[in-house]
């Protein structure tokens, strides 16, 4: 049975969280002259769970349970639904422990980890270095907001017309640090999806998020071509090559320019409110401290487990939910929402969500109904899958809801009925307190 925290206990836990959870993970790398070999990062530190991530298994509100069962009707077998109150009491639940394909509800995990591990002030940097022999090196961390203005500034500096010591005519040698092509796409992304903007490759130097109407299939080649053109406009000739990301810089290398991404709030909102796949993938990699996806997958499960969240049957394949190999439960997502509601950065997390009838991917949902503006959450949609998870604001306080359908004929209608039932969940408080 969950026991409520006293104010002193909460403040102590909050302080421990702030000092222990926000340290980012440093990932070292060693490379031979033939092949780069990335060192596996150390395991995540053990963290003391705060609050109540684990939900009670017993449904505590029979009236709401009956209403939810009626809402799904004969489709109960294809639904997983969990509804909880702020104390972690499970008010209603249908197949809540059955793993299902979550689609973009997967982004709730990626953004939670990134916010927890990196903090709300973190930005993704793209840097231009000058090595002792005069060679330039461009390195990045997947900034989805990297654009042509930043590229022009890098080219200008490398050309010597922006204050670098490489002034004059002649050849500009420039190295691009990048991931190998084998890591550009999660394995489960279909070949068809990889052609569209939402399936763009995940690289460290990602001009316009590696999409121009459609996916950019070879981002380093595009970056090389555009940089060569810009350097040429500055009167120089470029010789550009790619090297493994994380390659050691020689001593006495000089940082000439660091271009920062937009704020973490913007990045979180891109991932959650706008459901931007590329951003979610980068946030998960940065949050776990590794761009090696198998390591990222393992560390994601470790983080979930260390928060005390229910992970039985959960499978992590990517950070965005485009991979149909992902499996989560509605209880996991509800427990995660509860967990993040107690986080020191709870407001940042909630503010990144779409809002029913008003904002993001929920802007067209439930507009003009009692639910407009009352539900903040994340949608998820791929073929045969519809999911929605978030926080419902009621007169009696927040209610945490996760709904995943893998095969419903009219999922949005069911979701609306369940959320309306949740609006009247105040009667449950008399039953469970």
CSV table of C-alpha atoms in Angstrom, one decimal:
chain,number,residue,atom,x,y,z
A,1,UNK,CA,0.0,0.0,0.0
A,2,UNK,CA,1.4,3.4,-0.9
A,3,UNK,CA,2.2,5.8,1.9
A,4,UNK,CA,2.0,9.5,1.3
A,5,UNK,CA,5.2,11.5,1.7
A,6,UNK,CA,5.4,14.1,4.5
A,7,UNK,CA,6.5,17.6,3.4
A,8,UNK,CA,10.0,17.0,5.0
A,9,UNK,CA,10.3,13.7,3.3
A,10,UNK,CA,9.3,15.2,-0.1
A,11,UNK,CA,11.8,18.1,0.3
A,12,UNK,CA,14.6,15.7,1.2
A,13,UNK,CA,13.7,13.4,-1.7
A,14,UNK,CA,13.6,16.5,-4.0
A,15,UNK,CA,17.1,17.6,-2.9
A,16,UNK,CA,18.4,14.1,-3.5
A,17,UNK,CA,16.8,13.9,-6.9
A,18,UNK,CA,18.2,17.3,-7.9
A,19,UNK,CA,21.7,16.4,-6.9
A,20,UNK,CA,21.7,12.8,-8.0
A,21,UNK,CA,19.5,12.6,-11.0
A,22,UNK,CA,20.7,15.6,-13.1
A,23,UNK,CA,24.3,14.5,-13.7
A,24,UNK,CA,24.8,13.8,-17.3
A,25,UNK,CA,26.6,10.7,-18.5
A,26,UNK,CA,29.9,11.1,-20.2
A,27,UNK,CA,30.7,8.6,-22.9
A,28,UNK,CA,34.3,8.1,-23.9
A,29,UNK,CA,35.5,6.8,-27.2
A,30,UNK,CA,38.7,5.3,-28.6
A,31,UNK,CA,39.5,4.9,-32.3
A,32,UNK,CA,42.1,3.0,-34.2
A,33,UNK,CA,43.4,4.2,-37.6
A,34,UNK,CA,41.2,1.5,-39.3
A,35,UNK,CA,38.0,1.4,-37.4
A,36,UNK,CA,36.4,3.4,-34.6
A,37,UNK,CA,35.4,1.5,-31.5
A,38,UNK,CA,33.2,3.3,-29.0
A,39,UNK,CA,33.7,2.5,-25.4
A,40,UNK,CA,30.6,1.4,-23.6
A,41,UNK,CA,29.5,4.0,-21.0
A,42,UNK,CA,29.4,3.1,-17.3
A,43,UNK,CA,26.0,1.9,-16.0
A,44,UNK,CA,23.5,4.4,-14.7
A,45,UNK,CA,23.9,5.1,-11.0
A,46,UNK,CA,21.4,3.6,-8.7
A,47,UNK,CA,18.8,6.1,-7.8
A,48,UNK,CA,16.4,6.2,-4.8
A,49,UNK,CA,12.8,6.2,-6.1
A,50,UNK,CA,10.8,9.1,-4.9
A,51,UNK,CA,7.1,8.9,-4.3
A,52,UNK,CA,4.9,6.3,-5.9
A,53,UNK,CA,5.7,5.1,-9.3
A,54,UNK,CA,4.3,1.7,-8.7
A,55,UNK,CA,0.5,1.5,-9.0
A,56,UNK,CA,-1.6,-0.6,-6.8
A,57,UNK,CA,-2.8,-3.7,-8.7
A,58,UNK,CA,-6.3,-3.6,-7.3
A,59,UNK,CA,-8.9,-1.4,-9.0
A,60,UNK,CA,-10.2,1.0,-6.3
A,61,UNK,CA,-13.2,2.5,-8.1
A,62,UNK,CA,-15.8,-0.1,-9.3
A,63,UNK,CA,-18.1,2.6,-10.7
A,64,UNK,CA,-15.4,4.0,-13.0
A,65,UNK,CA,-14.3,0.5,-13.9
A,66,UNK,CA,-17.8,-0.4,-15.0
A,67,UNK,CA,-18.0,2.8,-17.0
A,68,UNK,CA,-14.7,2.2,-18.8
A,69,UNK,CA,-15.7,-1.4,-19.6
A,70,UNK,CA,-18.9,-0.1,-21.2
A,71,UNK,CA,-16.9,2.5,-23.1
A,72,UNK,CA,-14.7,-0.1,-24.8
A,73,UNK,CA,-17.6,-2.6,-25.2
A,74,UNK,CA,-16.8,-5.7,-27.3
A,75,UNK,CA,-13.3,-4.3,-28.2
A,76,UNK,CA,-11.9,-4.8,-24.7
A,77,UNK,CA,-9.3,-7.4,-26.0
A,78,UNK,CA,-7.6,-4.7,-28.2
A,79,UNK,CA,-7.4,-2.1,-25.4
A,80,UNK,CA,-5.1,-1.3,-22.5
A,81,UNK,CA,-6.4,1.4,-20.3
A,82,UNK,CA,-5.2,2.6,-16.9
A,83,UNK,CA,-6.6,5.5,-14.8
A,84,UNK,CA,-5.0,6.6,-11.6
A,85,UNK,CA,-5.3,9.3,-9.0
A,86,UNK,CA,-2.4,11.4,-7.6
A,87,UNK,CA,-1.8,8.9,-4.8
A,88,UNK,CA,-1.2,6.1,-7.2
A,89,UNK,CA,-4.5,4.4,-6.6
A,90,UNK,CA,-5.6,2.5,-9.7
A,91,UNK,CA,-9.2,3.8,-10.3
A,92,UNK,CA,-9.9,1.8,-13.4
A,93,UNK,CA,-7.9,-0.7,-15.5
A,94,UNK,CA,-8.4,-2.9,-18.5
A,95,UNK,CA,-5.5,-5.1,-19.6
A,96,UNK,CA,-3.2,-2.5,-18.0
A,97,UNK,CA,-0.3,-5.0,-17.7
A,98,UNK,CA,-0.5,-6.2,-21.3
A,99,UNK,CA,2.3,-5.0,-23.5
A,100,UNK,CA,1.2,-3.2,-26.7
A,101,UNK,CA,2.7,-1.2,-29.5
A,102,UNK,CA,2.6,2.4,-28.2
A,103,UNK,CA,3.4,4.4,-31.4
A,104,UNK,CA,4.4,7.9,-30.4
A,105,UNK,CA,3.5,7.5,-26.7
A,106,UNK,CA,7.1,6.1,-26.7
A,107,UNK,CA,8.2,9.7,-26.7
A,108,UNK,CA,7.0,10.1,-23.1
A,109,UNK,CA,9.8,7.9,-22.1
A,110,UNK,CA,12.5,9.6,-24.2
A,111,UNK,CA,11.6,13.1,-23.0
A,112,UNK,CA,11.3,12.1,-19.3
A,113,UNK,CA,14.8,10.6,-19.4
A,114,UNK,CA,16.3,13.6,-21.2
A,115,UNK,CA,14.7,16.1,-18.9
A,116,UNK,CA,15.8,14.1,-15.8
A,117,UNK,CA,19.3,13.4,-17.0
A,118,UNK,CA,20.1,16.7,-18.8
A,119,UNK,CA,17.9,19.3,-17.0
A,120,UNK,CA,15.8,22.1,-18.4
A,121,UNK,CA,18.7,24.4,-19.3
A,122,UNK,CA,20.5,21.9,-21.5
A,123,UNK,CA,21.1,22.7,-25.2
A,124,UNK,CA,22.6,20.6,-28.0
A,125,UNK,CA,25.8,22.1,-29.4
A,126,UNK,CA,27.4,22.0,-32.8
A,127,UNK,CA,31.1,23.0,-32.6
A,128,UNK,CA,33.8,24.1,-35.1
A,129,UNK,CA,37.3,23.3,-33.9
A,130,UNK,CA,40.7,24.2,-35.4
A,131,UNK,CA,43.4,21.5,-34.9
A,132,UNK,CA,47.1,22.3,-34.5
A,133,UNK,CA,47.9,21.4,-38.1
A,134,UNK,CA,45.2,23.9,-39.4
A,135,UNK,CA,42.6,21.3,-40.1
A,136,UNK,CA,39.0,22.2,-39.1
A,137,UNK,CA,36.6,19.7,-37.4
A,138,UNK,CA,32.9,20.0,-37.1
A,139,UNK,CA,31.1,18.0,-34.4
A,140,UNK,CA,27.5,17.9,-33.2
A,141,UNK,CA,25.0,16.3,-31.0
A,142,UNK,CA,22.0,16.1,-33.3
A,143,UNK,CA,20.6,19.6,-33.0
A,144,UNK,CA,17.2,19.4,-34.8
A,145,UNK,CA,17.2,23.2,-35.2
A,146,UNK,CA,20.5,23.4,-37.0
A,147,UNK,CA,20.0,25.5,-40.1
A,148,UNK,CA,21.6,27.3,-43.0
A,149,UNK,CA,22.6,30.4,-41.0
A,150,UNK,CA,24.7,28.3,-38.7
A,151,UNK,CA,26.2,26.5,-41.6
A,152,UNK,CA,27.2,29.8,-43.2
A,153,UNK,CA,28.9,30.9,-40.0
A,154,UNK,CA,30.9,27.7,-39.8
A,155,UNK,CA,32.0,28.1,-43.5
A,156,UNK,CA,32.9,31.7,-43.0
A,157,UNK,CA,35.2,30.9,-40.1
A,158,UNK,CA,36.8,27.9,-41.8
A,159,UNK,CA,37.5,30.2,-44.8
A,160,UNK,CA,39.4,32.6,-42.6
A,161,UNK,CA,37.0,35.5,-43.2
A,162,UNK,CA,35.4,35.2,-39.8
A,163,UNK,CA,38.4,35.7,-37.5
A,164,UNK,CA,40.2,32.3,-37.6
A,165,UNK,CA,43.9,32.0,-38.2
A,166,UNK,CA,43.3,30.2,-41.5
A,167,UNK,CA,43.1,33.4,-43.6
A,168,UNK,CA,44.4,33.6,-47.1
A,169,UNK,CA,43.9,31.6,-50.2
A,170,UNK,CA,44.3,27.9,-50.8
A,171,UNK,CA,42.8,24.7,-49.5
A,172,UNK,CA,40.5,24.4,-46.4
A,173,UNK,CA,40.7,20.9,-44.8
A,174,UNK,CA,37.5,20.1,-42.9
A,175,UNK,CA,36.5,17.0,-41.0
A,176,UNK,CA,32.9,16.1,-40.2
A,177,UNK,CA,32.4,13.9,-37.1
A,178,UNK,CA,29.5,11.5,-37.8
A,179,UNK,CA,27.9,8.3,-36.8
A,180,UNK,CA,28.4,5.3,-39.2
A,181,UNK,CA,25.5,4.6,-41.6
A,182,UNK,CA,24.6,1.5,-39.7
A,183,UNK,CA,23.3,3.7,-36.8
A,184,UNK,CA,21.3,6.2,-38.9
A,185,UNK,CA,18.0,4.4,-38.5
A,186,UNK,CA,16.7,2.1,-35.8
A,187,UNK,CA,16.6,-1.4,-37.2
A,188,UNK,CA,12.8,-1.7,-37.1
A,189,UNK,CA,12.0,1.3,-39.2
A,190,UNK,CA,10.6,0.2,-42.5
A,191,UNK,CA,12.3,1.1,-45.8
A,192,UNK,CA,9.1,3.0,-46.8
A,193,UNK,CA,9.1,5.1,-43.6
A,194,UNK,CA,12.8,6.0,-44.1
A,195,UNK,CA,11.9,7.8,-47.3
A,196,UNK,CA,9.6,10.3,-45.5
A,197,UNK,CA,10.5,13.3,-43.4
A,198,UNK,CA,9.2,11.6,-40.3
A,199,UNK,CA,11.7,8.7,-40.9
A,200,UNK,CA,14.8,10.9,-41.5
A,201,UNK,CA,18.1,9.4,-40.5
A,202,UNK,CA,19.4,10.2,-37.0
A,203,UNK,CA,22.8,11.8,-37.3
A,204,UNK,CA,24.9,14.2,-35.3
A,205,UNK,CA,25.2,16.9,-38.0
A,206,UNK,CA,21.6,17.1,-39.1
A,207,UNK,CA,20.9,20.2,-41.1
A,208,UNK,CA,17.1,20.9,-41.1
A,209,UNK,CA,16.6,17.7,-39.2
A,210,UNK,CA,17.8,15.7,-42.3
A,211,UNK,CA,14.5,16.4,-44.1
A,212,UNK,CA,13.5,18.6,-47.0
A,213,UNK,CA,10.0,17.6,-47.8
A,214,UNK,CA,11.2,14.0,-47.9
A,215,UNK,CA,14.0,12.3,-45.9
A,216,UNK,CA,17.6,13.2,-46.8
A,217,UNK,CA,19.1,9.8,-47.4
A,218,UNK,CA,22.8,10.8,-47.1
A,219,UNK,CA,23.2,13.7,-44.6
A,220,UNK,CA,27.0,13.8,-44.6
A,221,UNK,CA,27.1,14.1,-48.4
A,222,UNK,CA,24.6,16.9,-48.3
A,223,UNK,CA,26.5,18.7,-45.5
A,224,UNK,CA,29.8,18.3,-47.5
A,225,UNK,CA,28.2,19.7,-50.6
A,226,UNK,CA,26.7,22.7,-48.9
A,227,UNK,CA,29.8,23.5,-46.9
A,228,UNK,CA,31.9,23.3,-50.0
A,229,UNK,CA,29.6,25.7,-51.8
A,230,UNK,CA,29.8,28.2,-48.9
A,231,UNK,CA,33.5,27.9,-48.6
A,232,UNK,CA,33.8,28.5,-52.3
A,233,UNK,CA,31.7,31.6,-52.0
A,234,UNK,CA,34.3,32.8,-49.5
A,235,UNK,CA,37.1,32.4,-52.1
A,236,UNK,CA,38.5,29.1,-50.8
A,237,UNK,CA,38.5,25.5,-51.9
A,238,UNK,CA,37.3,22.8,-49.5
A,239,UNK,CA,38.6,19.3,-49.0
A,240,UNK,CA,36.0,17.6,-46.6
A,241,UNK,CA,36.1,14.2,-45.1
A,242,UNK,CA,34.1,12.2,-42.5
A,243,UNK,CA,35.6,10.8,-39.3
A,244,UNK,CA,33.9,8.7,-36.5
A,245,UNK,CA,32.0,10.7,-34.0
A,246,UNK,CA,33.9,11.0,-30.7
A,247,UNK,CA,37.3,11.0,-32.3
A,248,UNK,CA,39.9,12.4,-29.9
A,249,UNK,CA,41.0,15.9,-30.6
A,250,UNK,CA,44.7,16.7,-30.5
A,251,UNK,CA,46.0,18.8,-27.6
A,252,UNK,CA,45.9,22.5,-28.3
A,253,UNK,CA,42.9,22.3,-30.5
A,254,UNK,CA,40.9,25.5,-30.5
A,255,UNK,CA,37.2,25.9,-30.3
A,256,UNK,CA,36.3,28.6,-32.8
A,257,UNK,CA,32.5,28.5,-32.6
A,258,UNK,CA,29.7,26.7,-30.7
A,259,UNK,CA,26.2,27.0,-32.0
A,260,UNK,CA,23.5,26.0,-29.5
A,261,UNK,CA,20.1,24.5,-30.2
A,262,UNK,CA,16.9,26.0,-29.1
A,263,UNK,CA,16.0,25.5,-25.4
A,264,UNK,CA,15.2,22.2,-23.8
A,265,UNK,CA,11.6,23.4,-23.5
A,266,UNK,CA,11.5,23.8,-27.3
A,267,UNK,CA,13.1,20.4,-27.8
A,268,UNK,CA,10.6,18.7,-25.4
A,269,UNK,CA,7.7,20.4,-27.1
A,270,UNK,CA,8.9,19.4,-30.5
A,271,UNK,CA,9.0,15.8,-29.4
A,272,UNK,CA,5.8,15.7,-27.3
A,273,UNK,CA,3.5,18.4,-28.6
A,274,UNK,CA,4.5,18.2,-32.2
A,275,UNK,CA,5.5,14.5,-32.1
A,276,UNK,CA,8.8,15.1,-34.0
A,277,UNK,CA,10.5,11.8,-34.4
A,278,UNK,CA,14.0,13.0,-35.0
A,279,UNK,CA,14.0,15.2,-31.9
A,280,UNK,CA,12.7,12.3,-29.7
A,281,UNK,CA,15.5,10.0,-31.0
A,282,UNK,CA,18.2,12.6,-30.3
A,283,UNK,CA,16.8,13.3,-26.8
A,284,UNK,CA,16.9,9.6,-25.9
A,285,UNK,CA,20.5,9.2,-27.1
A,286,UNK,CA,21.7,12.3,-25.3
A,287,UNK,CA,19.7,11.5,-22.2
A,288,UNK,CA,21.2,8.0,-21.9
A,289,UNK,CA,24.6,9.2,-22.9
A,290,UNK,CA,25.1,6.9,-25.9
A,291,UNK,CA,24.4,7.0,-29.6
A,292,UNK,CA,24.9,3.2,-29.8
A,293,UNK,CA,21.3,2.1,-29.9
A,294,UNK,CA,21.7,-1.3,-28.1
A,295,UNK,CA,23.3,0.5,-25.2
A,296,UNK,CA,20.6,3.2,-25.3
A,297,UNK,CA,17.9,0.5,-25.2
A,298,UNK,CA,19.4,-1.2,-22.2
A,299,UNK,CA,20.0,2.0,-20.3
A,300,UNK,CA,16.4,3.1,-20.9
A,301,UNK,CA,15.2,0.0,-19.2
A,302,UNK,CA,17.7,0.5,-16.4
A,303,UNK,CA,16.4,4.0,-15.9
A,304,UNK,CA,12.7,2.9,-15.8
A,305,UNK,CA,13.6,0.2,-13.4
A,306,UNK,CA,15.5,2.5,-11.1
A,307,UNK,CA,12.5,4.8,-11.0
A,308,UNK,CA,10.5,1.8,-9.6
A,309,UNK,CA,8.3,1.7,-12.7
A,310,UNK,CA,6.6,-1.6,-13.9
A,311,UNK,CA,8.7,-2.9,-16.8
A,312,UNK,CA,7.5,-6.5,-17.1
A,313,UNK,CA,7.0,-7.2,-20.8
A,314,UNK,CA,8.4,-3.8,-21.9
A,315,UNK,CA,10.6,-3.7,-25.0
A,316,UNK,CA,12.5,-0.6,-26.1
A,317,UNK,CA,13.5,-0.4,-29.7
A,318,UNK,CA,13.7,3.4,-30.4
A,319,UNK,CA,12.9,6.8,-28.9
A,320,UNK,CA,10.1,7.9,-31.1
A,321,UNK,CA,7.7,5.0,-31.4
A,322,UNK,CA,8.1,4.5,-35.2
A,323,UNK,CA,9.5,1.0,-34.6
A,324,UNK,CA,6.7,-1.5,-34.3
A,325,UNK,CA,8.9,-3.6,-32.0
A,326,UNK,CA,8.3,-1.3,-29.1
A,327,UNK,CA,6.1,-2.7,-26.3
A,328,UNK,CA,4.8,-0.8,-23.3
A,329,UNK,CA,1.9,-1.1,-20.9
A,330,UNK,CA,-0.7,1.5,-20.0
A,331,UNK,CA,0.3,1.0,-16.3
A,332,UNK,CA,3.9,1.9,-17.2
A,333,UNK,CA,2.8,5.1,-18.9
A,334,UNK,CA,0.4,6.0,-16.1
A,335,UNK,CA,3.1,5.3,-13.5
A,336,UNK,CA,5.6,7.4,-15.5
A,337,UNK,CA,3.2,10.3,-15.6
A,338,UNK,CA,2.8,10.0,-11.8
A,339,UNK,CA,6.6,9.8,-11.4
A,340,UNK,CA,7.2,12.9,-13.5
A,341,UNK,CA,4.4,14.8,-11.7
A,342,UNK,CA,6.6,14.6,-8.5
A,343,UNK,CA,9.8,15.5,-10.4
A,344,UNK,CA,11.5,18.9,-9.6
A,345,UNK,CA,11.0,19.6,-13.4
A,346,UNK,CA,7.4,18.5,-13.4
A,347,UNK,CA,6.2,21.8,-14.8
A,348,UNK,CA,8.6,21.5,-17.7
A,349,UNK,CA,7.5,18.0,-18.5
A,350,UNK,CA,3.8,18.9,-18.5
A,351,UNK,CA,4.3,22.1,-20.4
A,352,UNK,CA,5.8,20.1,-23.3
A,353,UNK,CA,2.5,18.2,-23.9
A,354,UNK,CA,-0.2,18.8,-26.5
A,355,UNK,CA,-3.5,20.2,-25.2
A,356,UNK,CA,-6.9,18.9,-26.2
A,357,UNK,CA,-8.6,21.2,-28.6
A,358,UNK,CA,-5.8,23.8,-28.4
A,359,UNK,CA,-2.2,22.8,-29.1
A,360,UNK,CA,-0.1,20.3,-30.9
A,361,UNK,CA,-1.3,16.9,-32.1
A,362,UNK,CA,-4.3,17.2,-29.8
A,363,UNK,CA,-5.5,20.5,-31.3
A,364,UNK,CA,-8.2,18.8,-33.3
A,365,UNK,CA,-9.3,16.4,-30.5
A,366,UNK,CA,-12.4,17.1,-28.4
A,367,UNK,CA,-12.7,20.7,-29.5
A,368,UNK,CA,-15.9,22.4,-28.4
A,369,UNK,CA,-16.5,19.8,-25.7
A,370,UNK,CA,-16.0,19.8,-21.9
A,371,UNK,CA,-12.6,18.2,-22.6
A,372,UNK,CA,-11.2,21.2,-24.5
A,373,UNK,CA,-8.2,22.5,-22.6
A,374,UNK,CA,-8.6,19.9,-19.9
A,375,UNK,CA,-6.3,17.2,-21.1
A,376,UNK,CA,-2.5,17.6,-21.6
A,377,UNK,CA,-0.8,14.6,-23.1
A,378,UNK,CA,0.8,12.7,-25.9
A,379,UNK,CA,-0.9,11.1,-28.9
A,380,UNK,CA,0.4,8.1,-30.8
A,381,UNK,CA,-0.6,6.9,-34.3
A,382,UNK,CA,0.7,4.3,-36.7
A,383,UNK,CA,-1.2,1.8,-38.8
A,384,UNK,CA,-3.5,-0.1,-36.5
A,385,UNK,CA,-2.3,1.7,-33.4
A,386,UNK,CA,-3.8,4.6,-31.5
A,387,UNK,CA,-2.6,5.8,-28.1
A,388,UNK,CA,-3.1,8.7,-25.8
A,389,UNK,CA,-1.6,9.3,-22.4
A,390,UNK,CA,-1.5,12.3,-20.2
A,391,UNK,CA,-3.0,14.3,-17.3
A,392,UNK,CA,-6.7,15.1,-17.1
A,393,UNK,CA,-7.6,18.2,-15.1
A,394,UNK,CA,-10.8,17.8,-13.1
A,395,UNK,CA,-12.6,19.8,-10.4
A,396,UNK,CA,-11.2,17.3,-7.9
A,397,UNK,CA,-7.6,17.4,-9.0
A,398,UNK,CA,-5.5,15.7,-11.7
A,399,UNK,CA,-6.3,12.2,-13.0
A,400,UNK,CA,-3.6,10.3,-14.9
A,401,UNK,CA,-4.7,8.3,-17.9
A,402,UNK,CA,-3.1,6.0,-20.5
A,403,UNK,CA,-5.0,4.4,-23.3
A,404,UNK,CA,-3.5,2.2,-26.0
A,405,UNK,CA,-5.4,0.4,-28.7
A,406,UNK,CA,-3.9,-2.1,-31.1
A,407,UNK,CA,-6.8,-2.7,-33.5
A,408,UNK,CA,-9.8,-0.6,-32.4
A,409,UNK,CA,-12.3,0.4,-35.1
A,410,UNK,CA,-13.0,3.9,-33.6
A,411,UNK,CA,-10.3,4.6,-31.0
A,412,UNK,CA,-10.8,8.3,-30.7
A,413,UNK,CA,-14.5,8.0,-29.8
A,414,UNK,CA,-13.6,5.5,-27.1
A,415,UNK,CA,-10.9,7.8,-25.8
A,416,UNK,CA,-13.3,10.6,-25.6
A,417,UNK,CA,-15.8,8.5,-23.6
A,418,UNK,CA,-13.2,7.4,-21.1
A,419,UNK,CA,-11.9,10.9,-20.6
A,420,UNK,CA,-15.4,12.2,-20.0
A,421,UNK,CA,-15.9,9.5,-17.4
A,422,UNK,CA,-12.6,10.6,-15.8
A,423,UNK,CA,-13.9,14.2,-15.5
A,424,UNK,CA,-16.4,12.9,-13.0
A,425,UNK,CA,-14.0,10.7,-11.1
A,426,UNK,CA,-14.4,12.8,-8.0
A,427,UNK,CA,-16.8,10.3,-6.6
A,428,UNK,CA,-14.0,7.8,-6.5
A,429,UNK,CA,-12.2,9.8,-3.8
A,430,UNK,CA,-14.9,8.9,-1.3
A,431,UNK,CA,-14.4,5.3,-2.1
A,432,UNK,CA,-10.6,5.1,-1.9
A,433,UNK,CA,-9.6,7.5,0.8
